Amino acid sequence: MQPLIDNARTFGQRPEEFAGLAEGQSPEVLFITCSDSRVVPALITGARPGQLFELRTAGNIVPPHGAEHPSGEAATIEYAVEVLGVTDLVVCGHSHCGAVGALVRGDDLTAVPAVRDWLTTAADEPKPCDPADPTVAEAVQHHVLAQLLRLRSYPCVERRLADGRLRMHGWYYEVHTGVVREHRTDTDTFETL
């Protein structure tokens, strides 16, 4: 923790680097990814402050749209699309995902009921894969596609897709190599960017 505190103390000593950020934000991308500490969107993309609007959830799960049950995730998606006018939306899953791995393996999550309920109510069953494979690559990739499909249930997303003002991308990040793969609709495969 101490190195983080030390950096935070010196971080604000360069106000000239941050003054322009007070004028507002206009990110082009809503980047939805996992809360996993090994997945750092700005590091992966090289983005600077103000370039990515981020939504991080356990398992990069997008809950189904439902006006009767608003959520922080839904509010973030709606704000990014309607207010900020992002032009691209990325759902980025990752190798070694604990959430998807727990679903694939059928882990007993009774000790963490909030995690269990989040996974069972918010996630489609991932594609079966070898539960002994720690990367759970195929299941995570299937899960990314399921979240992209789920995003289409958000009226703001569907409207912007229909009029061509929004593009969606499915990414898979390998934490053990740093490689990023994108889903190609023409081949239905994840290929290296």
PDB file of C-alpha atoms in Angstrom:
ATOM      1  CA  MET A   1       0.000   0.000   0.000  1.00  0.00           C
ATOM      2  CA  GLN A   2       2.795   2.443   0.793  1.00  0.00           C
ATOM      3  CA  PRO A   3       4.003   2.791  -2.833  1.00  0.00           C
ATOM      4  CA  LEU A   4       0.434   3.656  -3.834  1.00  0.00           C
ATOM      5  CA  ILE A   5       0.199   6.284  -1.100  1.00  0.00           C
ATOM      6  CA  ASP A   6       3.564   7.734  -2.085  1.00  0.00           C
ATOM      7  CA  ASN A   7       2.457   8.069  -5.705  1.00  0.00           C
ATOM      8  CA  ALA A   8      -0.863   9.636  -4.693  1.00  0.00           C
ATOM      9  CA  ARG A   9       1.011  12.254  -2.654  1.00  0.00           C
ATOM     10  CA  THR A  10       3.113  13.330  -5.637  1.00  0.00           C
ATOM     11  CA  PHE A  11       0.433  12.846  -8.284  1.00  0.00           C
ATOM     12  CA  GLY A  12      -1.234  16.209  -7.661  1.00  0.00           C
ATOM     13  CA  GLN A  13       2.036  18.079  -7.807  1.00  0.00           C
ATOM     14  CA  ARG A  14       1.718  18.441 -11.590  1.00  0.00           C
ATOM     15  CA  PRO A  15      -1.459  20.561 -11.888  1.00  0.00           C
ATOM     16  CA  GLU A  16      -0.576  21.794 -15.360  1.00  0.00           C
ATOM     17  CA  GLU A  17      -1.055  18.254 -16.663  1.00  0.00           C
ATOM     18  CA  PHE A  18      -4.614  18.109 -15.353  1.00  0.00           C
ATOM     19  CA  ALA A  19      -6.016  21.640 -15.679  1.00  0.00           C
ATOM     20  CA  GLY A  20      -7.765  20.905 -18.978  1.00  0.00           C
ATOM     21  CA  LEU A  21      -9.646  17.978 -17.481  1.00  0.00           C
ATOM     22  CA  ALA A  22     -11.733  20.390 -15.402  1.00  0.00           C
ATOM     23  CA  GLU A  23     -13.378  21.660 -18.596  1.00  0.00           C
ATOM     24  CA  GLY A  24     -15.296  18.403 -19.088  1.00  0.00           C
ATOM     25  CA  GLN A  25     -15.002  15.037 -20.716  1.00  0.00           C
ATOM     26  CA  SER A  26     -15.683  13.758 -24.198  1.00  0.00           C
ATOM     27  CA  PRO A  27     -14.518  10.143 -24.320  1.00  0.00           C
ATOM     28  CA  GLU A  28     -15.136   8.276 -27.556  1.00  0.00           C
ATOM     29  CA  VAL A  29     -15.251   4.820 -25.977  1.00  0.00           C
ATOM     30  CA  LEU A  30     -17.259   3.110 -23.266  1.00  0.00           C
ATOM     31  CA  PHE A  31     -14.942   0.331 -22.081  1.00  0.00           C
ATOM     32  CA  ILE A  32     -16.728  -2.414 -20.157  1.00  0.00           C
ATOM     33  CA  THR A  33     -14.436  -4.870 -18.452  1.00  0.00           C
ATOM     34  CA  CYS A  34     -13.895  -6.929 -15.350  1.00  0.00           C
ATOM     35  CA  SER A  35     -13.008  -5.570 -11.931  1.00  0.00           C
ATOM     36  CA  ASP A  36      -9.970  -7.872 -11.950  1.00  0.00           C
ATOM     37  CA  SER A  37      -6.886  -5.939 -10.840  1.00  0.00           C
ATOM     38  CA  ARG A  38      -4.825  -7.425 -13.684  1.00  0.00           C
ATOM     39  CA  VAL A  39      -7.023  -5.754 -16.299  1.00  0.00           C
ATOM     40  CA  VAL A  40      -6.107  -2.082 -16.626  1.00  0.00           C
ATOM     41  CA  PRO A  41      -7.954  -0.448 -19.546  1.00  0.00           C
ATOM     42  CA  ALA A  42      -5.668   2.589 -19.826  1.00  0.00           C
ATOM     43  CA  LEU A  43      -2.601   0.362 -19.782  1.00  0.00           C
ATOM     44  CA  ILE A  44      -4.034  -1.986 -22.410  1.00  0.00           C
ATOM     45  CA  THR A  45      -5.170   0.821 -24.735  1.00  0.00           C
ATOM     46  CA  GLY A  46      -2.643   3.531 -23.918  1.00  0.00           C
ATOM     47  CA  ALA A  47      -5.534   5.888 -23.158  1.00  0.00           C
ATOM     48  CA  ARG A  48      -4.942   9.158 -21.361  1.00  0.00           C
ATOM     49  CA  PRO A  49      -7.338  10.697 -18.833  1.00  0.00           C
ATOM     50  CA  GLY A  50     -10.600  11.613 -20.540  1.00  0.00           C
ATOM     51  CA  GLN A  51     -10.345   9.128 -23.421  1.00  0.00           C
ATOM     52  CA  LEU A  52     -12.163   6.119 -21.911  1.00  0.00           C
ATOM     53  CA  PHE A  53     -15.404   6.004 -19.972  1.00  0.00           C
ATOM     54  CA  GLU A  54     -15.067   2.827 -17.922  1.00  0.00           C
ATOM     55  CA  LEU A  55     -17.547   0.374 -16.477  1.00  0.00           C
ATOM     56  CA  ARG A  56     -15.932  -2.344 -14.399  1.00  0.00           C
ATOM     57  CA  THR A  57     -18.000  -5.171 -12.993  1.00  0.00           C
ATOM     58  CA  ALA A  58     -17.265  -8.636 -11.650  1.00  0.00           C
ATOM     59  CA  GLY A  59     -16.951 -10.754 -14.766  1.00  0.00           C
ATOM     60  CA  ASN A  60     -17.566  -7.770 -17.086  1.00  0.00           C
ATOM     61  CA  ILE A  61     -21.241  -8.602 -16.725  1.00  0.00           C
ATOM     62  CA  VAL A  62     -23.849  -6.349 -18.279  1.00  0.00           C
ATOM     63  CA  PRO A  63     -27.162  -6.879 -16.503  1.00  0.00           C
ATOM     64  CA  PRO A  64     -30.271  -7.116 -18.668  1.00  0.00           C
ATOM     65  CA  HIS A  65     -31.979  -3.801 -19.248  1.00  0.00           C
ATOM     66  CA  GLY A  66     -35.034  -3.328 -17.086  1.00  0.00           C
ATOM     67  CA  ALA A  67     -36.556   0.039 -16.306  1.00  0.00           C
ATOM     68  CA  GLU A  68     -38.156  -1.304 -13.118  1.00  0.00           C
ATOM     69  CA  HIS A  69     -34.744  -2.262 -11.720  1.00  0.00           C
ATOM     70  CA  PRO A  70     -32.247   0.514 -12.440  1.00  0.00           C
ATOM     71  CA  SER A  71     -28.635  -0.242 -11.644  1.00  0.00           C
ATOM     72  CA  GLY A  72     -25.339   1.571 -11.579  1.00  0.00           C
ATOM     73  CA  GLU A  73     -24.295  -0.424 -14.637  1.00  0.00           C
ATOM     74  CA  ALA A  74     -27.405   0.645 -16.577  1.00  0.00           C
ATOM     75  CA  ALA A  75     -26.912   4.267 -15.528  1.00  0.00           C
ATOM     76  CA  THR A  76     -23.282   4.185 -16.682  1.00  0.00           C
ATOM     77  CA  ILE A  77     -24.221   2.715 -20.068  1.00  0.00           C
ATOM     78  CA  GLU A  78     -27.060   5.180 -20.588  1.00  0.00           C
ATOM     79  CA  TYR A  79     -24.921   8.168 -19.569  1.00  0.00           C
ATOM     80  CA  ALA A  80     -22.062   7.152 -21.856  1.00  0.00           C
ATOM     81  CA  VAL A  81     -24.324   6.658 -24.848  1.00  0.00           C
ATOM     82  CA  GLU A  82     -26.913   9.419 -24.393  1.00  0.00           C
ATOM     83  CA  VAL A  83     -25.022  12.196 -22.618  1.00  0.00           C
ATOM     84  CA  LEU A  84     -21.398  11.676 -23.610  1.00  0.00           C
ATOM     85  CA  GLY A  85     -22.234  10.339 -27.066  1.00  0.00           C
ATOM     86  CA  VAL A  86     -19.547   7.672 -27.177  1.00  0.00           C
ATOM     87  CA  THR A  87     -19.078   6.273 -30.659  1.00  0.00           C
ATOM     88  CA  ASP A  88     -17.613   2.924 -29.681  1.00  0.00           C
ATOM     89  CA  LEU A  89     -18.457   0.407 -27.018  1.00  0.00           C
ATOM     90  CA  VAL A  90     -15.963  -2.306 -26.043  1.00  0.00           C
ATOM     91  CA  VAL A  91     -16.709  -5.345 -23.898  1.00  0.00           C
ATOM     92  CA  CYS A  92     -13.358  -6.770 -22.844  1.00  0.00           C
ATOM     93  CA  GLY A  93     -13.161 -10.178 -21.184  1.00  0.00           C
ATOM     94  CA  HIS A  94      -9.914 -11.686 -19.998  1.00  0.00           C
ATOM     95  CA  SER A  95      -8.110 -14.951 -19.509  1.00  0.00           C
ATOM     96  CA  HIS A  96      -8.026 -16.494 -16.045  1.00  0.00           C
ATOM     97  CA  CYS A  97     -11.369 -14.844 -15.213  1.00  0.00           C
ATOM     98  CA  GLY A  98     -12.496 -15.936 -11.771  1.00  0.00           C
ATOM     99  CA  ALA A  99     -16.166 -15.167 -12.437  1.00  0.00           C
ATOM    100  CA  VAL A 100     -16.419 -17.114 -15.684  1.00  0.00           C
ATOM    101  CA  GLY A 101     -14.215 -19.859 -14.247  1.00  0.00           C
ATOM    102  CA  ALA A 102     -16.563 -20.222 -11.260  1.00  0.00           C
ATOM    103  CA  LEU A 103     -19.510 -20.614 -13.621  1.00  0.00           C
ATOM    104  CA  VAL A 104     -17.700 -23.152 -15.812  1.00  0.00           C
ATOM    105  CA  ARG A 105     -16.537 -25.206 -12.842  1.00  0.00           C
ATOM    106  CA  GLY A 106     -19.810 -24.863 -10.942  1.00  0.00           C
ATOM    107  CA  ASP A 107     -17.963 -23.574  -7.873  1.00  0.00           C
ATOM    108  CA  ASP A 108     -19.775 -23.499  -4.543  1.00  0.00           C
ATOM    109  CA  LEU A 109     -20.225 -19.792  -3.855  1.00  0.00           C
ATOM    110  CA  THR A 110     -22.353 -20.009  -0.716  1.00  0.00           C
ATOM    111  CA  ALA A 111     -19.655 -18.201   1.284  1.00  0.00           C
ATOM    112  CA  VAL A 112     -19.972 -15.203  -1.055  1.00  0.00           C
ATOM    113  CA  PRO A 113     -23.729 -14.834  -1.627  1.00  0.00           C
ATOM    114  CA  ALA A 114     -23.548 -11.456  -3.356  1.00  0.00           C
ATOM    115  CA  VAL A 115     -21.049 -12.851  -5.859  1.00  0.00           C
ATOM    116  CA  ARG A 116     -23.180 -15.981  -6.326  1.00  0.00           C
ATOM    117  CA  ASP A 117     -26.337 -13.954  -6.912  1.00  0.00           C
ATOM    118  CA  TRP A 118     -24.582 -11.550  -9.275  1.00  0.00           C
ATOM    119  CA  LEU A 119     -23.259 -14.424 -11.364  1.00  0.00           C
ATOM    120  CA  THR A 120     -26.471 -16.434 -11.417  1.00  0.00           C
ATOM    121  CA  THR A 121     -28.850 -13.558 -12.114  1.00  0.00           C
ATOM    122  CA  ALA A 122     -26.695 -11.458 -14.398  1.00  0.00           C
ATOM    123  CA  ALA A 123     -24.688 -13.935 -16.460  1.00  0.00           C
ATOM    124  CA  ASP A 124     -25.716 -16.355 -19.158  1.00  0.00           C
ATOM    125  CA  GLU A 125     -24.164 -19.760 -18.790  1.00  0.00           C
ATOM    126  CA  PRO A 126     -20.783 -19.622 -20.520  1.00  0.00           C
ATOM    127  CA  LYS A 127     -19.949 -22.067 -23.246  1.00  0.00           C
ATOM    128  CA  PRO A 128     -18.692 -25.297 -21.720  1.00  0.00           C
ATOM    129  CA  CYS A 129     -14.946 -25.742 -21.859  1.00  0.00           C
ATOM    130  CA  ASP A 130     -12.273 -27.752 -20.146  1.00  0.00           C
ATOM    131  CA  PRO A 131     -12.676 -26.772 -16.463  1.00  0.00           C
ATOM    132  CA  ALA A 132      -9.011 -27.666 -15.922  1.00  0.00           C
ATOM    133  CA  ASP A 133      -7.939 -24.921 -18.381  1.00  0.00           C
ATOM    134  CA  PRO A 134      -7.053 -21.947 -16.151  1.00  0.00           C
ATOM    135  CA  THR A 135      -7.481 -19.446 -18.998  1.00  0.00           C
ATOM    136  CA  VAL A 136     -11.135 -20.465 -19.644  1.00  0.00           C
ATOM    137  CA  ALA A 137     -10.552 -18.741 -23.000  1.00  0.00           C
ATOM    138  CA  GLU A 138     -13.404 -20.217 -24.995  1.00  0.00           C
ATOM    139  CA  ALA A 139     -15.920 -19.656 -22.211  1.00  0.00           C
ATOM    140  CA  VAL A 140     -14.781 -16.050 -21.688  1.00  0.00           C
ATOM    141  CA  GLN A 141     -15.004 -15.307 -25.401  1.00  0.00           C
ATOM    142  CA  HIS A 142     -18.534 -16.733 -25.516  1.00  0.00           C
ATOM    143  CA  HIS A 143     -19.343 -14.658 -22.424  1.00  0.00           C
ATOM    144  CA  VAL A 144     -18.104 -11.451 -24.121  1.00  0.00           C
ATOM    145  CA  LEU A 145     -20.434 -12.112 -27.050  1.00  0.00           C
ATOM    146  CA  ALA A 146     -23.339 -12.725 -24.663  1.00  0.00           C
ATOM    147  CA  GLN A 147     -22.691  -9.341 -23.022  1.00  0.00           C
ATOM    148  CA  LEU A 148     -22.618  -7.606 -26.413  1.00  0.00           C
ATOM    149  CA  LEU A 149     -25.946  -9.196 -27.228  1.00  0.00           C
ATOM    150  CA  ARG A 150     -27.311  -8.153 -23.850  1.00  0.00           C
ATOM    151  CA  LEU A 151     -26.274  -4.541 -24.513  1.00  0.00           C
ATOM    152  CA  ARG A 152     -28.648  -4.512 -27.455  1.00  0.00           C
ATOM    153  CA  SER A 153     -31.526  -4.739 -24.962  1.00  0.00           C
ATOM    154  CA  TYR A 154     -30.712  -1.180 -23.878  1.00  0.00           C
ATOM    155  CA  PRO A 155     -32.909   1.160 -25.946  1.00  0.00           C
ATOM    156  CA  CYS A 156     -30.230   3.855 -26.147  1.00  0.00           C
ATOM    157  CA  VAL A 157     -27.706   1.350 -27.499  1.00  0.00           C
ATOM    158  CA  GLU A 158     -30.127  -0.132 -30.028  1.00  0.00           C
ATOM    159  CA  ARG A 159     -31.114   3.342 -31.302  1.00  0.00           C
ATOM    160  CA  ARG A 160     -27.498   4.430 -31.768  1.00  0.00           C
ATOM    161  CA  LEU A 161     -26.594   1.149 -33.467  1.00  0.00           C
ATOM    162  CA  ALA A 162     -29.570   1.478 -35.805  1.00  0.00           C
ATOM    163  CA  ASP A 163     -28.640   4.984 -36.911  1.00  0.00           C
ATOM    164  CA  GLY A 164     -24.931   4.166 -37.251  1.00  0.00           C
ATOM    165  CA  ARG A 165     -23.698   6.389 -34.422  1.00  0.00           C
ATOM    166  CA  LEU A 166     -22.379   3.505 -32.312  1.00  0.00           C
ATOM    167  CA  ARG A 167     -20.136   0.527 -32.995  1.00  0.00           C
ATOM    168  CA  MET A 168     -19.642  -2.430 -30.656  1.00  0.00           C
ATOM    169  CA  HIS A 169     -16.476  -4.488 -30.188  1.00  0.00           C
ATOM    170  CA  GLY A 170     -15.785  -7.716 -28.331  1.00  0.00           C
ATOM    171  CA  TRP A 171     -12.254  -8.055 -26.976  1.00  0.00           C
ATOM    172  CA  TYR A 172     -10.428 -10.826 -25.180  1.00  0.00           C
ATOM    173  CA  TYR A 173      -7.309  -9.889 -23.200  1.00  0.00           C
ATOM    174  CA  GLU A 174      -4.724 -12.507 -22.255  1.00  0.00           C
ATOM    175  CA  VAL A 175      -3.336 -11.520 -18.866  1.00  0.00           C
ATOM    176  CA  HIS A 176      -0.430 -13.947 -19.227  1.00  0.00           C
ATOM    177  CA  THR A 177       0.798 -12.546 -22.579  1.00  0.00           C
ATOM    178  CA  GLY A 178      -0.678  -9.052 -22.944  1.00  0.00           C
ATOM    179  CA  VAL A 179      -2.216 -10.019 -26.302  1.00  0.00           C
ATOM    180  CA  VAL A 180      -5.614  -8.525 -27.170  1.00  0.00           C
ATOM    181  CA  ARG A 181      -7.933 -10.312 -29.563  1.00  0.00           C
ATOM    182  CA  GLU A 182     -11.041  -8.836 -31.191  1.00  0.00           C
ATOM    183  CA  HIS A 183     -14.116 -10.718 -32.326  1.00  0.00           C
ATOM    184  CA  ARG A 184     -14.466 -10.688 -36.097  1.00  0.00           C
ATOM    185  CA  THR A 185     -18.073 -11.095 -37.145  1.00  0.00           C
ATOM    186  CA  ASP A 186     -17.167 -12.296 -40.642  1.00  0.00           C
ATOM    187  CA  THR A 187     -15.311 -15.347 -39.277  1.00  0.00           C
ATOM    188  CA  ASP A 188     -16.925 -15.538 -35.822  1.00  0.00           C
ATOM    189  CA  THR A 189     -13.462 -15.832 -34.280  1.00  0.00           C
ATOM    190  CA  PHE A 190     -11.296 -13.776 -31.945  1.00  0.00           C
ATOM    191  CA  GLU A 191      -8.208 -12.630 -33.784  1.00  0.00           C
ATOM    192  CA  THR A 192      -5.186 -10.638 -32.617  1.00  0.00           C
ATOM    193  CA  LEU A 193      -5.660  -6.879 -33.030  1.00  0.00           C
TER     194      LEU A 193
END
